[in-house]
Coordinates of C-alpha atoms and ligand atoms in Angstrom, one line a residue:
X28 CA 3.1 19.7 3.0
X29 CA 2.1 23.3 2.2
X30 CA 4.5 25.8 0.8
X31 CA 4.6 28.7 3.2
X32 CA 4.4 32.2 1.8
X33 CA 6.9 34.5 3.6
X34 CA 5.2 37.8 4.6
X35 CA 8.0 39.1 6.8
X36 CA 8.8 42.7 5.8
X37 CA 5.6 43.1 3.8
X38 CA 3.8 46.5 4.1
X39 CA 1.4 46.3 7.0
X40 CA -1.6 47.4 4.8
X41 CA -0.8 44.8 2.2
X42 CA -0.6 42.2 4.9
X43 CA -4.1 43.2 6.2
X44 CA -5.5 43.1 2.7
X45 CA -4.0 39.6 2.3
X46 CA -5.6 38.4 5.5
X47 CA -9.0 39.9 4.5
X48 CA -8.9 38.2 1.1
X49 CA -7.9 34.9 2.7
X50 CA -10.7 35.0 5.2
X51 CA -13.3 35.8 2.5
X52 CA -12.0 32.9 0.5
X53 CA -12.0 30.6 3.5
X54 CA -15.6 31.6 4.3
X55 CA -16.7 30.9 0.7
X56 CA -15.0 27.5 1.0
X57 CA -16.5 26.6 4.3
X58 CA -20.1 26.7 3.1
X59 CA -20.9 23.0 2.3
X60 CA -22.6 22.1 -0.9
X61 CA -25.2 19.3 -1.5
X62 CA -23.2 16.7 -3.4
X63 CA -24.5 13.4 -4.7
X64 CA -22.8 10.9 -6.9
X65 CA -24.8 8.8 -9.3
X66 CA -23.0 5.7 -10.6
X67 CA -24.3 3.7 -13.5
X68 CA -23.0 0.8 -15.7
X69 CA -25.4 0.4 -18.5
X70 CA -22.9 -1.4 -20.9
X71 CA -20.6 -3.5 -18.8
X72 CA -18.7 -4.8 -21.8
X73 CA -17.6 -1.3 -22.7
X74 CA -15.7 -1.1 -19.4
X75 CA -17.2 2.4 -19.0
X76 CA -18.6 3.5 -15.6
X77 CA -21.0 6.4 -16.0
X78 CA -20.6 9.0 -13.3
X79 CA -22.8 12.0 -12.6
X80 CA -22.0 14.4 -9.8
X81 CA -25.1 16.4 -8.7
X82 CA -24.3 19.6 -6.9
X83 CA -26.9 21.7 -5.3
X84 CA -25.9 25.4 -4.9
X85 CA -27.1 27.4 -1.9
X86 CA -29.3 30.3 -3.2
X87 CA -27.0 32.9 -1.6
X88 CA -23.7 31.4 -2.8
X89 CA -21.1 33.6 -4.5
X90 CA -19.9 30.6 -6.5
X91 CA -20.0 31.2 -10.3
X92 CA -17.9 28.2 -11.3
X93 CA -17.1 24.8 -9.9
X94 CA -13.9 22.9 -10.5
X95 CA -14.0 19.1 -10.7
X96 CA -10.7 17.3 -10.2
X97 CA -9.6 13.7 -10.8
X98 CA -6.9 12.4 -8.3
X99 CA -3.5 11.7 -9.7
X100 CA -3.1 8.7 -7.4
X101 CA -5.0 7.1 -4.5
X102 CA -4.1 6.2 -0.9
X103 CA -2.2 3.0 -0.2
X104 CA -0.6 2.8 -3.6
X105 CA 1.9 5.7 -4.0
X106 CA 2.8 5.7 -7.7
X107 CA 1.2 8.4 -9.7
X108 CA -1.2 7.0 -12.2
X109 CA -3.0 10.1 -13.5
X110 CA -6.5 8.6 -13.4
X111 CA -7.8 11.5 -15.6
X112 CA -6.3 9.7 -18.6
X113 CA -9.3 7.3 -18.6
X114 CA -12.0 10.0 -18.5
X115 CA -14.2 10.7 -21.5
X116 CA -17.3 12.6 -22.5
X117 CA -17.2 15.2 -19.8
X118 CA -20.4 17.3 -19.7
X119 CA -22.3 19.7 -17.4
X120 CA -25.8 20.8 -17.4
X121 CA -28.3 22.5 -15.1
X122 CA -31.2 20.2 -14.2
X123 CA -34.5 20.8 -12.5
X124 CA -35.1 19.2 -9.1
X125 CA -38.3 17.3 -8.6
X126 CA -41.4 19.6 -8.6
X127 CA -39.7 22.5 -10.4
X128 CA -40.8 23.3 -13.9
X129 CA -37.9 24.4 -16.0
X130 CA -35.9 23.5 -19.1
X131 CA -32.5 21.9 -18.6
X132 CA -29.6 24.0 -19.8
X133 CA -26.1 23.0 -21.0
X134 CA -23.2 24.6 -19.0
X135 CA -19.9 25.7 -20.4
X136 CA -16.9 23.5 -19.4
X137 CA -13.3 24.4 -19.7
X138 CA -10.5 22.0 -19.1
X139 CA -8.0 23.8 -16.9
X140 CA -5.2 21.2 -16.7
X141 CA -4.4 17.5 -16.9
X142 CA -6.8 16.7 -14.0
X143 CA -9.2 19.6 -13.6
X144 CA -12.4 20.7 -15.4
X145 CA -14.2 24.0 -14.7
X146 CA -18.0 24.3 -15.1
X147 CA -19.6 27.8 -15.3
X148 CA -22.6 27.5 -13.0
X149 CA -23.6 31.2 -12.6
X150 CA -26.7 30.7 -14.9
X151 CA -28.3 28.0 -12.7
X152 CA -28.1 29.9 -9.4
X153 CA -31.3 32.0 -9.7
X154 CA -33.3 29.1 -11.1
X155 CA -32.8 26.6 -8.2
X156 CA -31.5 24.0 -10.7
X157 CA -28.8 21.5 -9.7
X158 CA -25.5 21.3 -11.5
X159 CA -25.2 17.8 -13.1
X160 CA -21.5 17.2 -14.0
X161 CA -21.1 13.9 -15.8
X162 CA -18.4 11.8 -17.4
X163 CA -17.5 8.2 -18.3
X164 CA -14.4 6.5 -17.0
X165 CA -12.8 3.5 -18.5
X166 CA -12.0 0.6 -16.0
X167 CA -10.6 -2.7 -17.1
X168 CA -8.1 -3.8 -14.3
X169 CA -9.0 -5.9 -11.2
X170 CA -6.8 -4.4 -8.5
X171 CA -6.8 -2.7 -5.1
X172 CA -6.1 0.6 -6.9
X173 CA -7.8 0.5 -10.3
X174 CA -11.3 -0.6 -11.1
X175 CA -12.9 -3.2 -13.4
X176 CA -16.3 -3.3 -15.2
X177 CA -17.0 -6.2 -17.5
X178 CA -19.7 -8.8 -18.2
X179 CA -18.9 -10.7 -14.9
X180 CA -18.8 -7.9 -12.4
X181 CA -18.1 -4.3 -11.4
X182 CA -15.3 -3.8 -8.8
X183 CA -14.4 -0.3 -8.1
X184 CA -12.0 1.8 -6.0
X185 CA -13.3 5.3 -5.7
X186 CA -10.0 7.1 -6.2
X187 CA -9.9 6.2 -9.9
X188 CA -13.7 6.7 -10.5
X189 CA -14.9 9.7 -8.5
X190 CA -13.8 13.2 -9.2
X191 CA -14.1 15.6 -6.3
X192 CA -15.3 19.2 -6.2
X193 CA -12.3 21.3 -5.5
X194 CA -12.3 22.9 -2.0
X195 CA -15.3 20.7 -1.1
X196 CA -13.6 17.3 -0.5
X197 CA -14.6 17.8 3.1
X198 CA -18.4 18.1 2.4
X199 CA -20.8 15.2 3.1
X200 CA -21.6 13.2 0.0
X201 CA -24.3 10.7 -1.1
X202 CA -23.8 7.8 -3.5
X203 CA -26.5 6.1 -5.5
X204 CA -25.6 3.0 -7.6
X205 CA -27.7 1.8 -10.5
X206 CA -26.4 -1.7 -11.3
X207 CA -27.4 -4.3 -13.9
X208 CA -30.4 -6.5 -13.1
X209 CA -29.7 -9.3 -10.6
X210 CA -26.3 -7.9 -9.8
X211 CA -25.9 -7.4 -6.0
X212 CA -23.9 -4.6 -4.4
X213 CA -21.6 -5.1 -1.4
X214 CA -19.0 -3.0 0.4
X215 CA -17.6 -2.3 3.8
X216 CA -20.4 0.1 4.7
X217 CA -23.3 -2.1 3.6
X218 CA -25.9 -2.1 6.3
X219 CA -28.9 -3.9 4.8
X220 CA -29.6 -6.3 1.9
X221 CA -30.2 -4.8 -1.5
X222 CA -28.7 -1.4 -0.4
X223 CA -27.9 0.9 -3.3
X224 CA -27.7 4.3 -1.5
X225 CA -25.0 5.5 0.9
X226 CA -24.2 8.7 2.8
X227 CA -20.6 9.4 3.6
X228 CA -19.2 12.2 5.9
X229 CA -16.8 13.3 3.1
X230 CA -15.4 12.3 -0.3
X231 CA -12.3 10.6 1.3
X232 CA -14.5 8.1 3.2
X233 CA -16.5 7.4 0.0
X234 CA -13.4 6.6 -1.9
X235 CA -12.2 4.5 1.0
X236 CA -15.2 2.2 0.4
X237 CA -14.3 -0.2 -2.5
X238 CA -17.4 -1.9 -3.8
X239 CA -18.2 -5.2 -5.6
X240 CA -21.2 -5.7 -7.8
X241 CA -21.9 -9.1 -9.3
X242 CA -24.6 -11.7 -9.5
X243 CA -22.5 -14.5 -8.0
X244 CA -20.3 -13.5 -5.0
X245 CA -20.7 -15.5 -1.8
X246 CA -20.8 -14.2 1.8
X247 CA -19.8 -16.0 5.0
X248 CA -20.2 -14.2 8.2
X249 CA -18.8 -14.5 11.7
X250 CA -19.0 -12.5 14.9
X251 CA -16.2 -11.9 17.3
X252 CA -16.1 -9.7 20.4
X253 CA -19.3 -7.9 19.4
X254 CA -18.2 -7.1 15.9
X255 CA -19.6 -8.5 12.7
X256 CA -17.3 -9.8 10.0
X257 CA -18.2 -10.5 6.4
X258 CA -16.1 -12.6 4.1
X259 CA -17.2 -11.8 0.6
X260 CA -15.6 -14.0 -2.1
X261 CA -15.9 -13.7 -5.9
X262 CA -14.3 -16.8 -7.3
X263 CA -13.5 -17.0 -11.0
X264 CA -12.2 -20.6 -10.6
X265 CA -12.5 -23.8 -8.6
X266 CA -12.6 -23.4 -4.8
X267 CA -11.9 -27.0 -4.0
X268 CA -14.3 -26.8 -1.1
X269 CA -11.7 -24.7 0.8
X270 CA -13.8 -21.7 1.6
X271 CA -15.2 -22.8 5.0
X272 CA -11.7 -23.5 6.3
X273 CA -10.5 -20.2 4.9
X274 CA -13.2 -18.3 6.8
X275 CA -12.3 -20.2 10.0
X276 CA -8.6 -19.3 9.6
X277 CA -9.5 -15.6 8.8
X278 CA -11.3 -15.6 12.2
X279 CA -8.1 -16.8 13.9
X280 CA -6.2 -13.9 12.4
X281 CA -8.9 -11.5 13.6
X282 CA -8.8 -12.9 17.1
X283 CA -5.0 -12.8 17.3
X284 CA -4.6 -9.2 15.9
X285 CA -7.5 -7.9 18.1
X286 CA -5.7 -9.6 21.1
X287 CA -2.7 -7.4 20.5
X288 CA -4.4 -4.1 19.7
X289 CA -7.7 -4.2 21.6
X290 CA -11.1 -3.7 20.0
X291 CA -11.1 -2.2 16.5
X292 CA -13.1 0.9 16.0
X293 CA -16.0 -0.4 13.8
X294 CA -19.2 -2.4 14.1
X295 CA -18.7 -4.4 11.0
X296 CA -15.8 -5.2 8.6
X297 CA -15.8 -6.8 5.2
X298 CA -13.1 -8.9 3.5
X299 CA -13.6 -8.5 -0.3
X300 CA -11.6 -11.3 -1.8
X301 CA -11.2 -12.2 -5.5
X302 CA -9.8 -15.3 -6.9
X303 CA -9.2 -13.9 -10.4
X304 CA -7.8 -17.1 -11.9
X305 CA -6.1 -15.1 -14.6
X306 CA -2.4 -15.5 -13.6
X307 CA -1.7 -11.8 -13.3
X308 CA -4.2 -9.9 -11.1
X309 CA -2.8 -9.7 -7.6
X310 CA -3.1 -7.1 -4.9
X311 CA -4.2 -6.2 -1.4
X312 CA -5.4 -2.9 -0.2
X313 CA -6.4 -1.6 3.2
X314 CA -9.5 0.5 4.1
X315 CA -11.2 1.7 7.2
X316 CA -13.9 -0.9 7.3
X317 CA -12.8 -3.3 4.6
X318 CA -10.0 -4.7 2.5
X319 CA -9.7 -5.7 -1.1
X320 CA -7.6 -8.9 -1.7
X321 CA -7.0 -10.1 -5.2
X322 CA -5.3 -13.4 -5.8
X323 CA -4.2 -14.4 -9.3
X324 CA -5.2 -18.0 -9.1
X325 CA -8.2 -20.1 -8.0
X326 CA -8.6 -21.0 -4.3
X327 CA -8.1 -24.7 -5.1
X328 CA -4.6 -23.9 -6.7
X329 CA -1.5 -25.0 -4.7
X330 CA -0.4 -22.2 -2.3
X331 CA -3.3 -19.9 -3.0
X332 CA -5.0 -20.6 0.4
X333 CA -1.8 -19.7 2.2
X334 CA -1.2 -16.6 0.0
X335 CA -4.6 -15.4 0.9
X336 CA -4.1 -15.7 4.6
X337 CA -0.8 -14.0 4.3
X338 CA -2.5 -11.1 2.6
X339 CA -5.4 -11.1 5.2
X340 CA -2.9 -11.0 8.1
X341 CA -1.2 -8.0 6.6
X342 CA -4.3 -6.0 5.5
X343 CA -6.2 -6.6 8.7
X344 CA -3.3 -5.2 10.7
X345 CA -3.7 -2.0 8.7
X346 CA -7.1 -1.5 10.5
X347 CA -5.0 0.0 13.2
X348 CA -1.6 0.7 11.6
X349 CA -1.9 3.2 8.7
X350 CA -5.7 3.4 8.4
X351 CA -6.2 5.0 11.9
X352 CA -2.7 5.3 13.4
X353 CA -1.0 7.1 10.5
X354 CA 1.9 9.3 9.5
X355 CA 0.8 12.9 9.4
X356 CA 1.0 13.1 5.6
X357 CA -1.4 10.2 5.1
X358 CA -4.8 11.9 5.3
X359 CA -6.3 14.1 4.3
X360 CA -4.3 14.2 1.0
X361 CA -3.4 16.6 -1.7
X362 CA -4.2 14.6 -4.9
X363 CA -2.5 17.2 -7.2
X364 CA 1.0 15.9 -6.3
X365 CA 2.4 12.6 -4.9
X366 CA 2.4 11.8 -1.2
X367 CA 5.7 12.5 0.6
X368 CA 6.1 10.8 3.9
X369 CA 9.1 9.4 5.8
X370 CA 6.9 7.0 7.6
X371 CA 6.1 4.2 5.2
X372 CA 8.7 1.9 6.7
X373 CA 6.5 2.0 9.9
X374 CA 3.2 2.0 8.1
X375 CA 3.9 -0.8 5.7
X376 CA 7.2 -2.4 6.8
X377 CA 6.1 -2.9 10.5
X378 CA 2.7 -4.1 9.2
X379 CA 4.6 -6.7 7.0
X380 CA 6.5 -7.8 10.1
X381 CA 3.4 -8.3 12.2
X382 CA 1.5 -9.9 9.3
X383 CA 4.1 -12.7 9.5
X384 CA 4.4 -12.8 13.3
X385 CA 0.6 -12.9 13.7
X386 CA 0.3 -16.0 11.5
X387 CA 2.6 -17.7 14.0
X388 CA 0.7 -16.4 17.0
X389 CA -2.6 -17.5 15.4
X390 CA -1.2 -21.0 15.1
X391 CA -1.3 -21.0 11.2
X392 CA 2.5 -21.1 11.0
X393 CA 5.1 -23.0 13.0
X394 CA 8.4 -21.6 14.2
X395 CA 10.3 -22.9 11.1
X396 CA 7.9 -21.1 8.7
X397 CA 8.3 -17.8 10.6
X398 CA 12.1 -18.0 10.9
X399 CA 12.4 -19.0 7.2
X400 CA 10.2 -16.0 6.2
X401 CA 12.1 -13.5 8.4
X402 CA 15.4 -14.9 7.1
X403 CA 14.2 -14.4 3.5
X404 CA 13.4 -10.8 4.2
X405 CA 16.8 -10.1 5.7
X406 CA 18.4 -11.9 2.7
X407 CA 16.5 -9.7 0.3
X408 CA 17.5 -6.5 2.0
X409 CA 21.1 -7.3 2.9
X410 CA 21.9 -8.4 -0.7
X411 CA 20.3 -5.4 -2.3
X412 CA 23.0 -2.9 -3.5
X413 CA 20.5 -0.1 -2.8
X414 CA 20.5 -1.0 0.9
X415 CA 23.9 0.7 1.3
X416 CA 22.7 3.8 -0.5
X417 CA 19.0 4.3 0.6
X418 CA 17.8 4.5 4.2
X419 CA 14.4 3.4 5.4
X420 CA 13.1 7.0 5.5
X421 CA 14.5 7.8 2.0
X422 CA 12.8 4.6 0.7
X423 CA 9.5 5.9 2.2
X424 CA 10.0 9.2 0.4
X425 CA 10.7 7.4 -2.9
X426 CA 7.4 5.6 -2.8
X427 CA 6.0 7.4 -5.8
X428 CA 8.9 5.9 -7.9
X429 CA 9.0 2.4 -6.4
X430 CA 5.5 1.5 -5.4
X431 CA 4.3 -0.1 -8.6
X432 CA 5.4 2.8 -10.7
X433 CA 5.8 2.2 -14.4
X434 CA 8.9 3.8 -15.9
X435 CA 9.1 4.8 -19.6
X436 CA 12.7 6.0 -18.9
X437 CA 15.5 3.6 -18.1
X438 CA 16.4 3.8 -14.4
X439 CA 19.1 2.6 -12.0
X440 CA 16.6 2.0 -9.2
X441 CA 17.5 -1.8 -9.1
X442 CA 20.9 -0.7 -7.8
X443 CA 20.0 2.4 -5.8
X444 CA 16.7 1.7 -4.1
X445 CA 15.2 -0.6 -1.5
X446 CA 11.6 -1.4 -0.7
X447 CA 10.3 0.0 2.6
X448 CA 8.3 -3.3 3.0
X449 CA 11.2 -5.7 3.8
X450 CA 13.4 -2.9 5.1
X451 CA 10.7 -1.8 7.6
X452 CA 10.0 -5.5 8.4
X453 CA 13.6 -6.2 9.4
X454 CA 13.9 -2.9 11.4
X455 CA 10.6 -3.8 13.2
X456 CA 11.9 -7.3 14.0
X457 CA 15.2 -6.1 15.3
X458 CA 13.6 -3.3 17.3
X459 CA 11.1 -5.7 18.8
X460 CA 13.7 -8.2 19.9
X461 CA 16.1 -5.5 21.3
X462 CA 13.2 -3.9 23.3
X463 CA 12.3 -7.4 24.7
X464 CA 15.9 -8.0 25.7
X465 CA 16.5 -4.5 27.1
X466 CA 13.4 -4.6 29.3
X467 CA 13.7 -8.2 30.4
X468 CA 10.4 -8.9 28.6
X469 CA 8.5 -6.2 30.3
X470 CA 8.0 -4.3 27.0
X471 CA 8.1 -4.8 23.3
X472 CA 7.2 -3.3 19.9
X473 CA 3.6 -4.4 20.7
X474 CA 3.6 -1.8 23.5
X475 CA 5.1 0.8 21.2
X476 CA 2.3 0.3 18.6
X477 CA -0.4 0.3 21.3
X478 CA 0.9 3.5 22.8
X479 CA 1.1 5.2 19.4
X480 CA -2.5 4.2 18.7
X481 CA -3.7 5.5 22.0
X482 CA -1.8 8.8 21.9
X483 CA -2.3 9.7 18.2
X484 CA -5.6 8.1 17.3
X485 CA -7.8 7.5 20.4
X486 CA -6.8 10.4 22.6
X487 CA -5.7 13.3 20.2
X488 CA -8.4 15.8 19.3
X489 CA -9.3 15.7 15.6
X490 CA -6.8 17.6 13.6
X491 CA -8.7 17.7 10.3
X492 CA -12.2 16.9 8.9
X493 CA -10.9 13.5 7.6
X494 CA -10.6 11.2 10.6
X495 CA -10.3 10.9 14.3
X496 CA -7.0 11.9 16.0
X497 CA -4.0 13.3 14.3
X498 CA -1.1 11.9 12.3
X499 CA 2.4 11.3 13.8
X500 CA 5.8 12.5 12.8
X501 CA 8.9 10.3 12.6
X502 CA 10.2 11.9 15.8
X503 CA 7.0 11.0 17.7
X504 CA 7.6 7.3 16.9
X505 CA 11.2 7.6 18.0
X506 CA 10.1 9.3 21.3
X507 CA 7.6 6.5 22.1
X508 CA 10.2 3.8 21.4
X509 CA 12.6 5.4 23.9
X510 CA 9.8 5.8 26.5
X511 CA 8.8 2.1 26.1
X512 CA 12.5 1.1 26.3
X513 CA 12.9 3.3 29.4
X514 CA 16.2 4.5 27.7
X515 CA 17.5 6.6 24.9
X516 CA 17.0 4.7 21.6
X517 CA 18.0 7.6 19.3
X518 CA 21.2 5.8 18.2
X519 CA 19.0 3.1 16.6
X520 CA 17.1 5.6 14.5
X521 CA 20.2 7.6 13.6
X522 CA 22.2 4.6 12.3
X523 CA 19.6 2.1 11.0
X524 CA 16.5 4.3 10.1
X525 CA 18.0 7.6 8.8
X526 CA 21.3 6.1 7.7
X527 CA 22.1 2.9 5.9
X528 CA 24.0 0.7 8.5
X529 CA 22.8 -2.9 8.8
X530 CA 20.9 -3.4 12.0
X531 CA 22.5 -5.6 14.7
X532 CA 20.9 -8.9 13.8
X533 CA 23.1 -11.1 16.0
X534 CA 22.5 -9.1 19.1
X535 CA 18.7 -9.0 18.4
X536 CA 18.3 -12.7 17.8
X537 CA 20.5 -13.6 20.8
X538 CA 17.9 -11.8 23.1
X539 CA 15.5 -14.7 22.3
X540 CA 17.9 -17.5 22.1
X541 CA 18.3 -17.6 18.3
X542 CA 21.4 -17.7 16.2
X543 CA 21.8 -15.7 13.0
X544 CA 23.7 -17.6 10.3
X545 CA 25.3 -16.2 7.1
X546 CA 26.3 -18.5 4.3
X547 CA 27.7 -17.6 0.8
X548 CA 25.2 -18.5 -2.0
X549 CA 27.9 -19.0 -4.6
X550 CA 31.6 -20.1 -4.2
X551 CA 32.8 -16.8 -5.9
X552 CA 31.5 -13.3 -6.4
X553 CA 30.6 -12.3 -10.0
X554 CA 27.8 -9.7 -9.6
X555 CA 25.3 -10.6 -12.3
X556 CA 21.9 -12.2 -12.3
X557 CA 20.0 -13.5 -15.3
X558 CA 17.0 -11.9 -16.9
X559 CA 14.5 -14.6 -16.2
X560 CA 12.2 -13.6 -19.0
X561 CA 14.8 -15.0 -21.5
X562 CA 14.4 -18.8 -21.3
X563 CA 16.8 -19.7 -24.1
X564 CA 19.9 -17.6 -23.3
X565 CA 21.8 -16.4 -20.2
X566 CA 20.9 -12.7 -20.7
X567 CA 22.2 -10.4 -17.9
X568 CA 19.3 -8.8 -16.1
X569 CA 21.3 -7.0 -13.4
X570 CA 24.9 -5.9 -12.7
X571 CA 25.9 -5.0 -9.2
X572 CA 27.8 -1.7 -9.3
X573 CA 30.5 -2.9 -6.8
X574 CA 31.2 -6.3 -8.5
X575 CA 33.7 -8.1 -10.6
X576 CA 31.2 -8.0 -13.5
X577 CA 31.0 -4.1 -13.3
X578 CA 34.9 -4.0 -13.3
X579 CA 34.9 -6.3 -16.4
X580 CA 32.5 -3.9 -18.1
X581 CA 29.5 -6.2 -18.4
X582 CA 26.1 -4.6 -19.0
X583 CA 22.5 -5.3 -18.6
X584 CA 21.2 -6.9 -21.8
X585 CA 24.6 -8.6 -22.6
X586 CA 24.1 -12.3 -23.6
X587 CA 26.7 -14.5 -21.9
X588 CA 27.9 -16.9 -24.6
X589 CA 31.1 -18.5 -23.2
X590 CA 32.6 -18.5 -19.7
X591 CA 36.1 -20.0 -19.3
X592 CA 35.8 -21.5 -22.8
X593 CA 32.6 -23.3 -22.0
X594 CA 29.1 -22.6 -23.5
X595 CA 26.7 -20.9 -21.1
X596 CA 23.1 -21.8 -20.9
X597 CA 20.3 -20.4 -18.6
X598 CA 20.7 -23.3 -16.3
X599 CA 24.4 -24.2 -16.1
X600 CA 26.0 -20.9 -15.0
X601 CA 26.2 -21.8 -11.3
X602 CA 27.8 -25.1 -12.2
X603 CA 30.4 -23.4 -14.3
X604 CA 31.2 -21.0 -11.4
X605 CA 31.8 -23.8 -9.0
X606 CA 35.1 -24.6 -10.9
X607 CA 36.6 -21.3 -9.7
X608 CA 38.0 -19.7 -6.6
X609 CA 38.1 -16.0 -5.6
X610 CA 41.0 -14.2 -7.4
X611 CA 41.0 -16.5 -10.5
X612 CA 40.4 -15.2 -14.0
X613 CA 38.0 -16.5 -16.6
X614 CA 37.8 -15.6 -20.3
X615 CA 34.4 -14.3 -21.4
X616 CA 32.5 -14.0 -24.7
X617 CA 29.3 -11.9 -24.7
X618 CA 26.9 -10.8 -27.4
X619 CA 26.2 -7.1 -27.1
X620 CA 23.5 -6.2 -29.7
X621 CA 25.1 -7.0 -33.0
X622 CA 28.6 -7.1 -31.6
X623 CA 30.6 -10.0 -30.1
X624 CA 32.8 -8.8 -27.2
X625 CA 35.8 -10.8 -25.9
X626 CA 36.9 -10.0 -22.4
X627 CA 37.9 -11.5 -19.1
X628 CA 36.8 -11.3 -15.5
X629 CA 38.6 -11.6 -12.1
X630 CA 36.3 -13.5 -9.8
X631 CA 35.8 -12.0 -6.3
X632 CA 34.8 -13.1 -2.8
X633 CA 31.1 -14.1 -2.6
X634 CA 28.9 -11.0 -2.3
X635 CA 25.5 -12.7 -2.1
X636 CA 24.8 -14.4 1.2
X637 CA 21.9 -16.4 2.5
X638 CA 20.7 -15.5 6.0
X639 CA 19.2 -18.1 8.3
X640 CA 17.8 -18.1 11.8
X641 CA 18.2 -21.2 14.0
X642 CA 17.5 -22.2 17.5
X643 CA 20.4 -22.0 20.1
X644 CA 19.8 -25.3 21.8
X645 CA 21.9 -24.3 24.8
X646 CA 20.2 -20.9 25.2
X647 CA 19.6 -19.8 28.8
X648 CA 16.1 -20.3 30.2
X649 CA 15.4 -16.6 30.4
X650 CA 16.0 -16.0 26.7
X651 CA 13.8 -19.1 25.8
X652 CA 11.0 -17.5 28.0
X653 CA 11.4 -14.2 26.0
X654 CA 11.2 -16.2 22.8
X655 CA 8.0 -17.9 23.9
X656 CA 6.4 -14.6 24.8
X657 CA 7.4 -13.0 21.5
X658 CA 6.0 -16.0 19.5
X659 CA 2.8 -16.2 21.5
X660 CA 2.1 -12.6 22.2
X661 CA 1.5 -13.4 25.8
Ligands
ZN711 ZN1 -16.0 -9.5 -8.5
ZN712 ZN1 0.1 -2.8 3.5

């Protein structure tokens, strides 16, 4: 969003001057520069990428200085990471283009703020020299947001590597990569073998093109519906001969998601997959013509194959939802402040819902697996204390705090926030089933998504330089849902999207002949959960604010020593609880820092419930038919 300057009541002459100044500035900004990025990696073990941004200035330009800026965050991961913290050795010089005889000159650089450097370029203008702005950037994380350079490979995401020229993010850019001998370069815009040079329409598209460079990645290709698909895998561990089957199952996901949306808007798409085998690197990130998927284990490890397909089903759905059909705030971006959008429950949550549903439609999951997964999402959301405080839209706006953000300050977010992933997933699920029931199977959330894609991406005129179409607002989505439902659906949005009421699960599942079952997880309510990092004690990791534990004054970090006179261990607490009924009291001894505290607790009704979805055997034939259509997409 842009802060609007109020000019009402301003003197008319001042207003004219303001407009004149604005138009001169706009004209100066509109003249595109010749911008080329040179990326080198001469010492992989240093983890330092070497970046040079070459800027050719038009002879008649008024520009006397150029500002180079490092993004504070990058699209798809909304926490602010301040990538400028990893920059070093920032320099600028004037260099002679080929055929011109001149001596290079050093240019003065001033650091303006935490993310911006200004190079004085006035002296190069009359000489015809190019500005060469260079720096090194440290990169030692394998993820969909950060980058990694080491002796095995280079894997980069442009947002944390490439600065942009302020006011020239929209200009076309070229990229040339100089990689170590025998390392091969691949990304979602590779068109020929051994390619090392690219042209991009703007900086945003360049940084949307994550790239892998290594001597030993593999590539398996398939073609579907006239489109070329590349499955690039860099395995740091044993594959157990599972790769051919993985590629075949990826193709099933591509077929199923294309069947719902229609043809994707690209000629070729690349799945960049890492099996990091380091027990911690794990991520998935969507891009226009590729995705980065990073799994922490080896492909041969138990569960890794299924995890990878789950990530693929989610990320490939983003080809349509979020990368092209997008909330208005998601592209082009202002990288000087965090993104603020109410729409991540649609962009991420509904993608999460379809990621799961599509695996059932592709035949990779059976009904039990899908119902179990959806039940687990509902269980997570309905048991979270934050779900009674934070709506789906507020959760979207809180993305900079909750999407992988690291907090130096203690927070209460565990009790006050929810994730827009499961929240958006359960809202998408309920909305889908209600639409199917309401229209007797004539329409569904599939139709809503297709209508949105058509109206905002395919048919809207381009609103900005960045991409086709225009972004949507929350009220646009609400309007399309009502149109597809052929009835007013505003009550759904008021109560379940903008407010914190639980959606009508029973009613939704009944539309497709399913029963929604709630069962207490524990016999009594206490309101604490253990800190699982402490294996030798029962240390409290979380206290529900509305619980018996909160009333008893228990705190995060307390070590529970005795409960009802019996010693507590990390594994016996549930067994101890089973001896009590709601309303009974138990004596407690806890260790709080150096102090031993004696107190008591009055146990309550169970607060944590498990939610399950089961088939109604006696469901009417019509609802069974709706269920079959939902599960098959036909
Ligand atoms: Zn790699
Ligand atoms: Zn996603």
